[in-house]
PDB file of C-alpha atoms and ligand atoms in Angstrom:
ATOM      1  CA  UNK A   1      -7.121 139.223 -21.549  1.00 62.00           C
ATOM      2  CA  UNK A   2      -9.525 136.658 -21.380  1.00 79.00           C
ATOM      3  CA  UNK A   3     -11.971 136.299 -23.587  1.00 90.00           C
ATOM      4  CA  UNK A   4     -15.950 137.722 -24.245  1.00 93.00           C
ATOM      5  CA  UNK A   5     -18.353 134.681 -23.391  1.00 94.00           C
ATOM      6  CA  UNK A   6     -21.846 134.718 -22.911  1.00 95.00           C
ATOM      7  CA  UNK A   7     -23.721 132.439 -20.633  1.00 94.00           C
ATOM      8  CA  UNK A   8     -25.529 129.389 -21.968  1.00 96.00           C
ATOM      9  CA  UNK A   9     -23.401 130.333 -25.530  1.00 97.00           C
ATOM     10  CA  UNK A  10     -24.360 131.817 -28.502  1.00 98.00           C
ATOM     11  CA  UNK A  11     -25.963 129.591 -31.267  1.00 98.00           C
ATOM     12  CA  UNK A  12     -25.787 130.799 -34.607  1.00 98.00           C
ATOM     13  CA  UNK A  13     -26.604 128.208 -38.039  1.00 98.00           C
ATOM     14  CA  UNK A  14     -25.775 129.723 -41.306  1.00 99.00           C
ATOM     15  CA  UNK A  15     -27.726 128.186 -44.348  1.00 98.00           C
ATOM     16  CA  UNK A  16     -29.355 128.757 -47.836  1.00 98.00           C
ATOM     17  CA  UNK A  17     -28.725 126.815 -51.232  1.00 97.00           C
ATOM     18  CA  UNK A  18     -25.340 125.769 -52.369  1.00 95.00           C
ATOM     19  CA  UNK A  19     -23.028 128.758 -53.696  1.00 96.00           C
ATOM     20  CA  UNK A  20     -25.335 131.148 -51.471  1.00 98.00           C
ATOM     21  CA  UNK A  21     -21.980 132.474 -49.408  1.00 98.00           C
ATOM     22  CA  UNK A  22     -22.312 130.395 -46.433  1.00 98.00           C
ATOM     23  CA  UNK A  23     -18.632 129.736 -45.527  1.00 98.00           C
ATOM     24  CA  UNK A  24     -17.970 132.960 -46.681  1.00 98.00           C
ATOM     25  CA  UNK A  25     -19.885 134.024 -44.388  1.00 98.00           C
ATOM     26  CA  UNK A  26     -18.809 131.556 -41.482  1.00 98.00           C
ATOM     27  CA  UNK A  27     -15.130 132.429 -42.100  1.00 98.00           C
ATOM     28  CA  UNK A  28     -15.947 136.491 -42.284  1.00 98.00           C
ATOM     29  CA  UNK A  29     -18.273 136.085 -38.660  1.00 98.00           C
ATOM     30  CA  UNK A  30     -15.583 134.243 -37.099  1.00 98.00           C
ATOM     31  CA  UNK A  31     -12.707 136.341 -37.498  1.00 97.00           C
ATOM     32  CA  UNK A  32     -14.570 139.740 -37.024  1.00 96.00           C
ATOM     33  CA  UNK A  33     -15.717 138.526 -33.974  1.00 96.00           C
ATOM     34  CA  UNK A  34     -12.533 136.589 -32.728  1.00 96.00           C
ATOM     35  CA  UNK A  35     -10.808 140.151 -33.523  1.00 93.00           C
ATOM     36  CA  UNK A  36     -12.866 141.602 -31.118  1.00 92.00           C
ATOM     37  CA  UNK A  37     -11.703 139.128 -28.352  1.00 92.00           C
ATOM     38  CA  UNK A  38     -15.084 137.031 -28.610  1.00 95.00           C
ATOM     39  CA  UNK A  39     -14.801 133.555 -27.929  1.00 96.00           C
ATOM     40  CA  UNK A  40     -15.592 131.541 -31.323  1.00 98.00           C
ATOM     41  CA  UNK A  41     -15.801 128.101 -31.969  1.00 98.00           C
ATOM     42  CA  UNK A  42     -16.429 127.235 -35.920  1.00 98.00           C
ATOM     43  CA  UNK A  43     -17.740 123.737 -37.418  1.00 98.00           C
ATOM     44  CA  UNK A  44     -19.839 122.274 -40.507  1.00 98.00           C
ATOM     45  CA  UNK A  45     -22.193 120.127 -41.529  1.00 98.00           C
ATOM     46  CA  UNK A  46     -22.389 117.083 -42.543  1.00 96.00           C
ATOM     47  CA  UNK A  47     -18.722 117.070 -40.360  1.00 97.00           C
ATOM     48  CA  UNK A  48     -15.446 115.311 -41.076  1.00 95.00           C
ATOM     49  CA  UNK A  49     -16.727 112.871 -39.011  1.00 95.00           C
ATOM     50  CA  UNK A  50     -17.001 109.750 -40.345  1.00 94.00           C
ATOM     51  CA  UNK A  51     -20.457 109.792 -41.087  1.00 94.00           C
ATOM     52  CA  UNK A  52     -19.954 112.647 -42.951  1.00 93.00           C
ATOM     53  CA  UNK A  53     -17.502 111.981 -44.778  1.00 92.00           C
ATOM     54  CA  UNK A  54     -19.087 108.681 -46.179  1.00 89.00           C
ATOM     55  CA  UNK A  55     -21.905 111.254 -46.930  1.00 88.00           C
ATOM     56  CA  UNK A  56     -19.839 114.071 -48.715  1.00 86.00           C
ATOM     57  CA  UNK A  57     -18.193 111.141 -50.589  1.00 86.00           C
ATOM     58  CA  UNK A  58     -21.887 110.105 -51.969  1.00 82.00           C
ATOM     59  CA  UNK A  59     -22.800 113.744 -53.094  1.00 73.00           C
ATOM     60  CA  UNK A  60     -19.751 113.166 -55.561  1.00 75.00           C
ATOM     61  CA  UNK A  61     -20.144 109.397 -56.874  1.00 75.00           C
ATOM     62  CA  UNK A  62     -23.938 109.184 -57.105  1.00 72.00           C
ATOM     63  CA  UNK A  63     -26.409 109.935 -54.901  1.00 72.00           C
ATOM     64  CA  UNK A  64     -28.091 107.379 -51.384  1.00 85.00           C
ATOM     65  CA  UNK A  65     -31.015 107.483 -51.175  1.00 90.00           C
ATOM     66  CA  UNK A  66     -33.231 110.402 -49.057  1.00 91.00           C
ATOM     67  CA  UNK A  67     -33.946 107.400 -46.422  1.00 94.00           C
ATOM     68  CA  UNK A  68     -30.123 106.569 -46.233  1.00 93.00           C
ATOM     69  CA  UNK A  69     -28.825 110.061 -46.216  1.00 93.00           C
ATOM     70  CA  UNK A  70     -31.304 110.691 -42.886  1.00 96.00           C
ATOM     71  CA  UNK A  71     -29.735 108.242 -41.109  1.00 96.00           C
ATOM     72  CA  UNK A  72     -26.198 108.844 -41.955  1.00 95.00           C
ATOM     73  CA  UNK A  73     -27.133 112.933 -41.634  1.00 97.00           C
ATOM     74  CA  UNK A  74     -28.672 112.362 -37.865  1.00 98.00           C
ATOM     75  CA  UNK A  75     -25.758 110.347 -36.883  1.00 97.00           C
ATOM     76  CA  UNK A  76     -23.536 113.034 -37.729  1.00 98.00           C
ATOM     77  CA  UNK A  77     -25.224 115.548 -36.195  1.00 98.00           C
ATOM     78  CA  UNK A  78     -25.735 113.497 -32.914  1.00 98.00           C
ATOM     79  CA  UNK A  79     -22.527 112.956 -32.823  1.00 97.00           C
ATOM     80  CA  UNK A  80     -21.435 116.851 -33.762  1.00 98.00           C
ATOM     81  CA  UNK A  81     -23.930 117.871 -30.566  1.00 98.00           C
ATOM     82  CA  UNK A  82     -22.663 115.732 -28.094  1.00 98.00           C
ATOM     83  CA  UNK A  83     -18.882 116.139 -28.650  1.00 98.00           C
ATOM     84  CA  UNK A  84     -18.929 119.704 -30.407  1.00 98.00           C
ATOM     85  CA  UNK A  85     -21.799 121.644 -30.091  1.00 98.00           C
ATOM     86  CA  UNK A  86     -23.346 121.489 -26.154  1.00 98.00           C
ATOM     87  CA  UNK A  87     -19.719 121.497 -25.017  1.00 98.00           C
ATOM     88  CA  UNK A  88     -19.068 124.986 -26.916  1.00 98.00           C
ATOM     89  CA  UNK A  89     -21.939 126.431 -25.523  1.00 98.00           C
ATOM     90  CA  UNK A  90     -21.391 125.507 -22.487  1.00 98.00           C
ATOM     91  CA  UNK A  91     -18.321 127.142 -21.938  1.00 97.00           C
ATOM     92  CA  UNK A  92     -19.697 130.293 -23.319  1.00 97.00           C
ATOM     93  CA  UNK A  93     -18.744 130.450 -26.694  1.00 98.00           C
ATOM     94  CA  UNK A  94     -20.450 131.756 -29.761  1.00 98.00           C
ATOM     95  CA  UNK A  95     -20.879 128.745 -32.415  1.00 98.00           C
ATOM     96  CA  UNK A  96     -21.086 129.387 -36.269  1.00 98.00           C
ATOM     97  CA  UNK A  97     -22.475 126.349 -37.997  1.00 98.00           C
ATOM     98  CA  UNK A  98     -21.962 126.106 -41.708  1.00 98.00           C
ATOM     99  CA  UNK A  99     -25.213 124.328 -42.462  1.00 98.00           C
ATOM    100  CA  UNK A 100     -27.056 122.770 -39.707  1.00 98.00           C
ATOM    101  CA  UNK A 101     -30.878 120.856 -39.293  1.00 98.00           C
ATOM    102  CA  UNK A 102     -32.609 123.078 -41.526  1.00 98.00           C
ATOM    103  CA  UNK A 103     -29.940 121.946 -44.468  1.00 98.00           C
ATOM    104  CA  UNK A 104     -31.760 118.327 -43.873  1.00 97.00           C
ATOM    105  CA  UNK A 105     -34.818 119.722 -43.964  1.00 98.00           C
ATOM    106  CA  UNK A 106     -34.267 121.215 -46.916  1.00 98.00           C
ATOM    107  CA  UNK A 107     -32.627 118.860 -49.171  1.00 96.00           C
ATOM    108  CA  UNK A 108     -34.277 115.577 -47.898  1.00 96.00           C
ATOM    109  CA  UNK A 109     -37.639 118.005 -48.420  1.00 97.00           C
ATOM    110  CA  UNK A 110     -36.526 118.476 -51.719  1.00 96.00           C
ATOM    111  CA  UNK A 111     -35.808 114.500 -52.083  1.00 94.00           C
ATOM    112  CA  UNK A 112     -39.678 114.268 -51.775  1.00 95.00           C
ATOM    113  CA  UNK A 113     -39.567 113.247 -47.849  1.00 97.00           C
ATOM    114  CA  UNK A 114     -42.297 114.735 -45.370  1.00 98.00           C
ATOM    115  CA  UNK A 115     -41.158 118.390 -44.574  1.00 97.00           C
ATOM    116  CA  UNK A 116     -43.163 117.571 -40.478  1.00 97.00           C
ATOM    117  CA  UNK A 117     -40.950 114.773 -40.298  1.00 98.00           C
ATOM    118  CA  UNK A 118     -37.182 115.761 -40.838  1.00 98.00           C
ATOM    119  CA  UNK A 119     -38.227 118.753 -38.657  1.00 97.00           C
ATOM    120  CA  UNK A 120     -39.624 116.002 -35.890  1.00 97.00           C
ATOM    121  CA  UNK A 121     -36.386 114.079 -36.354  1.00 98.00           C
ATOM    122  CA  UNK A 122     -34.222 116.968 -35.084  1.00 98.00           C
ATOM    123  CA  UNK A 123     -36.035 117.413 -32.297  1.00 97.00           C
ATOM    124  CA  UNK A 124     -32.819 117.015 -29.898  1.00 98.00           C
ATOM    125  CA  UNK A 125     -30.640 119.118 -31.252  1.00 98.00           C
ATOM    126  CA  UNK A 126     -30.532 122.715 -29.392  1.00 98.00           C
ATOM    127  CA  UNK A 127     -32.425 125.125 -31.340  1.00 98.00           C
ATOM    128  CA  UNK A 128     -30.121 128.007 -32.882  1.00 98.00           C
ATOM    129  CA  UNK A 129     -30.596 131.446 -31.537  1.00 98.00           C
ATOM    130  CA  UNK A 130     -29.915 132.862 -34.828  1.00 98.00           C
ATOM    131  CA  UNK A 131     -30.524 131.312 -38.354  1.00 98.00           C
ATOM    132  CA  UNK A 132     -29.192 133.197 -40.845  1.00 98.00           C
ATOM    133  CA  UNK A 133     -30.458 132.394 -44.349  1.00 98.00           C
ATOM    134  CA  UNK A 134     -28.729 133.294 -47.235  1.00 98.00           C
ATOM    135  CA  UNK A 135     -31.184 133.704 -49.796  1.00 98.00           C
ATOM    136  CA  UNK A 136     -29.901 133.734 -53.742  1.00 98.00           C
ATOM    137  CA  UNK A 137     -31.252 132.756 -57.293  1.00 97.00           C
ATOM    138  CA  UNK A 138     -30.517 129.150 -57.916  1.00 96.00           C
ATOM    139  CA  UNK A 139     -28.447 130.207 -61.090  1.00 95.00           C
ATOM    140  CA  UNK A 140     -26.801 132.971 -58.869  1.00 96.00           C
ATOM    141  CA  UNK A 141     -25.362 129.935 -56.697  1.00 94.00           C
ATOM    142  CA  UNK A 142     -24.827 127.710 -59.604  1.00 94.00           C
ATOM    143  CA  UNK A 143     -22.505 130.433 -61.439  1.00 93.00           C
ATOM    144  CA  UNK A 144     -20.854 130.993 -57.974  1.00 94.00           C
ATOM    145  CA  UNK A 145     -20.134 127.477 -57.673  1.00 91.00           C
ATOM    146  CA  UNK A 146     -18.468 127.334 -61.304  1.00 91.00           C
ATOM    147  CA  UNK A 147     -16.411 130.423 -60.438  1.00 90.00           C
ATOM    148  CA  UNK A 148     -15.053 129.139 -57.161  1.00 88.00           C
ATOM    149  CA  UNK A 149     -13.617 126.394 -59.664  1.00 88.00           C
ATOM    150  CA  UNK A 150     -15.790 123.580 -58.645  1.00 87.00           C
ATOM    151  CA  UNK A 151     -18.719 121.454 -60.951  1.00 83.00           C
ATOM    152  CA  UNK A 152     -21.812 121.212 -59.341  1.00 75.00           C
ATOM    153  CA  UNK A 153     -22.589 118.208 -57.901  1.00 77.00           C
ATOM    154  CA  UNK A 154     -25.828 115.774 -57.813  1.00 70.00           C
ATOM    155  CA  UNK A 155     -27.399 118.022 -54.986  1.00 71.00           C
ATOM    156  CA  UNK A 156     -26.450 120.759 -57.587  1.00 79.00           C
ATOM    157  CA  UNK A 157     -29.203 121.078 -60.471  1.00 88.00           C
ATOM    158  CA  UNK A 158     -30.855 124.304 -60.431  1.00 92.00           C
ATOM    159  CA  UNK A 159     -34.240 122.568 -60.063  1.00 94.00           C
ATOM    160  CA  UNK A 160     -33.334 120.887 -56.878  1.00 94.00           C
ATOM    161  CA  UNK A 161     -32.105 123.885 -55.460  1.00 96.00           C
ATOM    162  CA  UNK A 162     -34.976 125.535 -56.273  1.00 97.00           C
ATOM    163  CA  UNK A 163     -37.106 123.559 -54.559  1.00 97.00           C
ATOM    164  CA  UNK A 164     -34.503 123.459 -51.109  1.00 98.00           C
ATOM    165  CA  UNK A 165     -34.896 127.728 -51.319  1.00 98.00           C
ATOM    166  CA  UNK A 166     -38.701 127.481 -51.535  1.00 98.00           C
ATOM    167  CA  UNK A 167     -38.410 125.051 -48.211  1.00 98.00           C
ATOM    168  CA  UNK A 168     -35.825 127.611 -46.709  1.00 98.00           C
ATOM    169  CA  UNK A 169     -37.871 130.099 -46.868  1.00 98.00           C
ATOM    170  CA  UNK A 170     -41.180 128.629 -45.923  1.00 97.00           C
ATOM    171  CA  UNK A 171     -39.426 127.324 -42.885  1.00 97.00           C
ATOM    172  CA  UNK A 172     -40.934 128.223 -39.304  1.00 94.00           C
ATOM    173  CA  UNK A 173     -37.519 128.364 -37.634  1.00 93.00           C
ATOM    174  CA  UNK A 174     -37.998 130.878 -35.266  1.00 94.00           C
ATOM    175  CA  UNK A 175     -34.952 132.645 -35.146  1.00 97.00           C
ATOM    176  CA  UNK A 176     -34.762 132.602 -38.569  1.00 98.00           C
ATOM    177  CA  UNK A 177     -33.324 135.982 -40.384  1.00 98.00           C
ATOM    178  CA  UNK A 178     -33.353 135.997 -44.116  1.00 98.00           C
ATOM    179  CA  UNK A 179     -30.801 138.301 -46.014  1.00 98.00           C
ATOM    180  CA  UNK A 180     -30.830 139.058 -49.734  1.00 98.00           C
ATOM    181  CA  UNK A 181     -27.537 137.341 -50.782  1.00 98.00           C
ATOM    182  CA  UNK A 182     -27.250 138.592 -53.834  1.00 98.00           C
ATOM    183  CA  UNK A 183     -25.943 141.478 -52.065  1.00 97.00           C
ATOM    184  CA  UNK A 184     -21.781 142.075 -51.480  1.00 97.00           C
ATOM    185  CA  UNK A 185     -19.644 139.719 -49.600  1.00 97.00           C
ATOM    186  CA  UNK A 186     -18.700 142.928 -47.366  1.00 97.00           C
ATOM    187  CA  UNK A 187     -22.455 143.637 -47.234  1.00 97.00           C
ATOM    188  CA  UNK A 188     -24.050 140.133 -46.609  1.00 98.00           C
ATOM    189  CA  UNK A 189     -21.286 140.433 -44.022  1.00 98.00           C
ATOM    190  CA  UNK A 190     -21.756 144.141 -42.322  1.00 96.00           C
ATOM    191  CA  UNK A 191     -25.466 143.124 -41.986  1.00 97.00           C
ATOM    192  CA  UNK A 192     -25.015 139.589 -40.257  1.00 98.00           C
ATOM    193  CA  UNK A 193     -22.572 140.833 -37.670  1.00 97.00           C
ATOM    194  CA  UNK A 194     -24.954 143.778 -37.036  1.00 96.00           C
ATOM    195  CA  UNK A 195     -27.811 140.718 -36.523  1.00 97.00           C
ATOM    196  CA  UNK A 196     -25.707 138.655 -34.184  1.00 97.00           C
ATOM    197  CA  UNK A 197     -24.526 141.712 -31.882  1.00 95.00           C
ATOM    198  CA  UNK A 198     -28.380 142.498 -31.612  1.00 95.00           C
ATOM    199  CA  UNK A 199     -28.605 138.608 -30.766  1.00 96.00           C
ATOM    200  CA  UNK A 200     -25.186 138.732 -28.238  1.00 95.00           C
ATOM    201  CA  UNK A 201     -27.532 141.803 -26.508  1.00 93.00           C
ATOM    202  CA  UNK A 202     -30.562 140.449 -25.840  1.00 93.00           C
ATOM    203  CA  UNK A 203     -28.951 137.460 -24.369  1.00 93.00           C
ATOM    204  CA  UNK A 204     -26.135 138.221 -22.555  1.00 91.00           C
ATOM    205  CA  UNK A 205     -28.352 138.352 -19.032  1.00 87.00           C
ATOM    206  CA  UNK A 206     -28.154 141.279 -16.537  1.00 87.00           C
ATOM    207  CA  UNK A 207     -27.379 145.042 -16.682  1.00 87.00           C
ATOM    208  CA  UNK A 208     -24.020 144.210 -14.795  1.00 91.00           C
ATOM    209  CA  UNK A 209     -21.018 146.793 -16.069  1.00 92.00           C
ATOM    210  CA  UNK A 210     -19.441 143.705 -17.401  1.00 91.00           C
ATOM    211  CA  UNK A 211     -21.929 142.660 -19.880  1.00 90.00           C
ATOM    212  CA  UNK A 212     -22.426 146.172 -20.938  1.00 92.00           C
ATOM    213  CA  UNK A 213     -18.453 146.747 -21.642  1.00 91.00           C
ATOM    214  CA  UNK A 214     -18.674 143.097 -23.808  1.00 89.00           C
ATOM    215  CA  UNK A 215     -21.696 144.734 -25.582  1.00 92.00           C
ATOM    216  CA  UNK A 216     -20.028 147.843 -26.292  1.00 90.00           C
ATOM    217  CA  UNK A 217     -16.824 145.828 -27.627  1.00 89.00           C
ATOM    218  CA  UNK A 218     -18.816 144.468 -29.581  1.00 91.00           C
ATOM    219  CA  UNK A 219     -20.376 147.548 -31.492  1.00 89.00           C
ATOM    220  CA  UNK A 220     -17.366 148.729 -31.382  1.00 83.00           C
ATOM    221  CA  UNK A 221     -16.781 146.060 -34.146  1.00 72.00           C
ATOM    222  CA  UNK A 222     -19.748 146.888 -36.004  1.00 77.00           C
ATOM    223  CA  UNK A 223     -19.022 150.792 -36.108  1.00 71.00           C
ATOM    224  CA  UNK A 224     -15.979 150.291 -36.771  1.00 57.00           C
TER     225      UNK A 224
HETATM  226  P1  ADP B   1     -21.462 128.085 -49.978  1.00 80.25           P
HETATM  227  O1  ADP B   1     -20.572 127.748 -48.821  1.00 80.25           O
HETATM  228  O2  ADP B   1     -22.804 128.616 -49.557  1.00 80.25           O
HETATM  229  O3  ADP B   1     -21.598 126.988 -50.982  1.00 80.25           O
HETATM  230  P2  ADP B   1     -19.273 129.856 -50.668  1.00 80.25           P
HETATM  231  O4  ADP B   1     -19.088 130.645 -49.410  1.00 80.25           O
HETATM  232  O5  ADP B   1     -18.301 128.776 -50.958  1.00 80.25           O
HETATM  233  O6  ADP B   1     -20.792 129.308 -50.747  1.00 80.25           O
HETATM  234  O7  ADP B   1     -19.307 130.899 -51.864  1.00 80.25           O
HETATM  235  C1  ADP B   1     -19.322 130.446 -53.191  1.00 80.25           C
HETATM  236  C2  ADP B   1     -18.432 131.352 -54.051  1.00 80.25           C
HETATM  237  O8  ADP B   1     -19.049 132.622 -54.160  1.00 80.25           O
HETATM  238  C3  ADP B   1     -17.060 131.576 -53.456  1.00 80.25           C
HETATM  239  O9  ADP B   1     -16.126 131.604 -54.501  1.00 80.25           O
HETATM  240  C4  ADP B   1     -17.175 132.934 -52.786  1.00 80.25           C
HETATM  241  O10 ADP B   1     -15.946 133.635 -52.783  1.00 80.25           O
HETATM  242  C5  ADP B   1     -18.212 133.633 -53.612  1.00 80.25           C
HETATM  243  N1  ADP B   1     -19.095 134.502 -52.815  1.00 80.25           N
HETATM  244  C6  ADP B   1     -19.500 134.324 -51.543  1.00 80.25           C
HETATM  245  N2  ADP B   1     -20.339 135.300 -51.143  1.00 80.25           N
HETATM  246  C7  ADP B   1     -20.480 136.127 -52.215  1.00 80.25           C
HETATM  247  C8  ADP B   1     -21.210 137.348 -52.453  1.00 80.25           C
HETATM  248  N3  ADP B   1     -21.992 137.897 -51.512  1.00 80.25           N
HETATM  249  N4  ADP B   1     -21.104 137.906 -53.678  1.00 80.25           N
HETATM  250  C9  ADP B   1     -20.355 137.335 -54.637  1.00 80.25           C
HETATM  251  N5  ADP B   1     -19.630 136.217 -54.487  1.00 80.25           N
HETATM  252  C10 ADP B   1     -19.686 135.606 -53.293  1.00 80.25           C
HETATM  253 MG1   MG B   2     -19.650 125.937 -48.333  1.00 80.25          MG
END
């Protein structure tokens, strides 16, 4: 059987404050909709590239600074489009980002740089058709964190993530779709599949009987 693709792909960029669920999330979207014979390709950022790396290894030992951690983020993600990203969607697939440019926006916001501008700078990467935003309590993610086993890190004070959720949710992303994440894991996750078959709908082109059957797989997954 070959699998469900849609033309031009399927975009979707999970975000929200640290501890929030995202690759919960990521992981839960990606086999739900791989078990339903969709086509899925699943990355991160910043990636194991090695610009990010060199930045994950600075969120540990002491932070760059905002300036520093542009550059280094934008390289990544150039690099993630051209050799990940456009080549995904190109062959159809749906792609599940675990953080993508709004992440920047947020926490380089929060850093004190100009909100206009780190939008501005991500001007060429493809816009997401869906944004999901996980939206918690800062001390909701924090306890999270220190459950999964892990200390917080520098980017990890509950006043800095305050001020990255207040950005999230100001953002004008326009596919953005914010979900109370305080809610279940099964819950957060029932209602974003529900969100991205809507999406897979509305963009999956004609009428033809073969885009209806993929649609109806699909739901099938969400009834189900
Ligand atoms: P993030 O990737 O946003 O930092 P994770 O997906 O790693 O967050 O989730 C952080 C921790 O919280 C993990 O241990 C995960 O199992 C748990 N978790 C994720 N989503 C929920 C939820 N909706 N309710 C309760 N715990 C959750
Ligand atoms: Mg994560």
């Amino acid at each position: 059987m070959t699998s469900i693709t849609i033309p031009g792909g399927l975009l979707v960029a999970i975000e929200g404050i640290d501890g929030a669920g995202k690759s919960t999330l990521a992981k839960g979207l990606t086999e739900r909709l791989r078990a339903h014979g969709v086509a899925v390709s699943v990355s991160k950022e910043p990636t194991n590239g090695p610009w990010g790396t060199k930045l994950r290894q600075s969120a540990e030992s002491g932070r760059l600074s905002p300036e520093e951690e542009v550059e280094y983020l934008l390289a990544d993600r150039r690099e993630h489009v051209e050799q990940f990203i456009r080549p995904a969607l190109q062959r159809g697939e749906v792609v599940i980002l675990d953080r993508y440019f709004p992440s920047m926006v947020a926490y380089q916001g929060a850093a004190g740089l100009p909100v206009d501008d780190l939008s501005k700078a991500n001007d060429f990467a493809p816009r997401p058709h869906l944004m999901i935003l996980l939206d918690v309590e800062p001390a909701t993610g924090l306890d999270r964190i220190r459950a999964r086993g892990d200390r917080p890190n520098h980017f990890e004070s509950e006043d800095n993530l305050a001020r990255c959720r207040q950005i999230f949710l100001v953002m004008s992303e326009r596919s953005k779709w914010v979900i109370d994440a305080s809610k279940s894991e099964a819950d957060v996750l029932e209602d974003s599949y529900a969100r991205v078959v809507r999406e897979f709908a509305q963009n999956v082109g004609d009428l033809s009987l073969e885009n209806i059957q993929k649609v109806q797989s699909l739901l099938v997954g969400h009834l189900a």
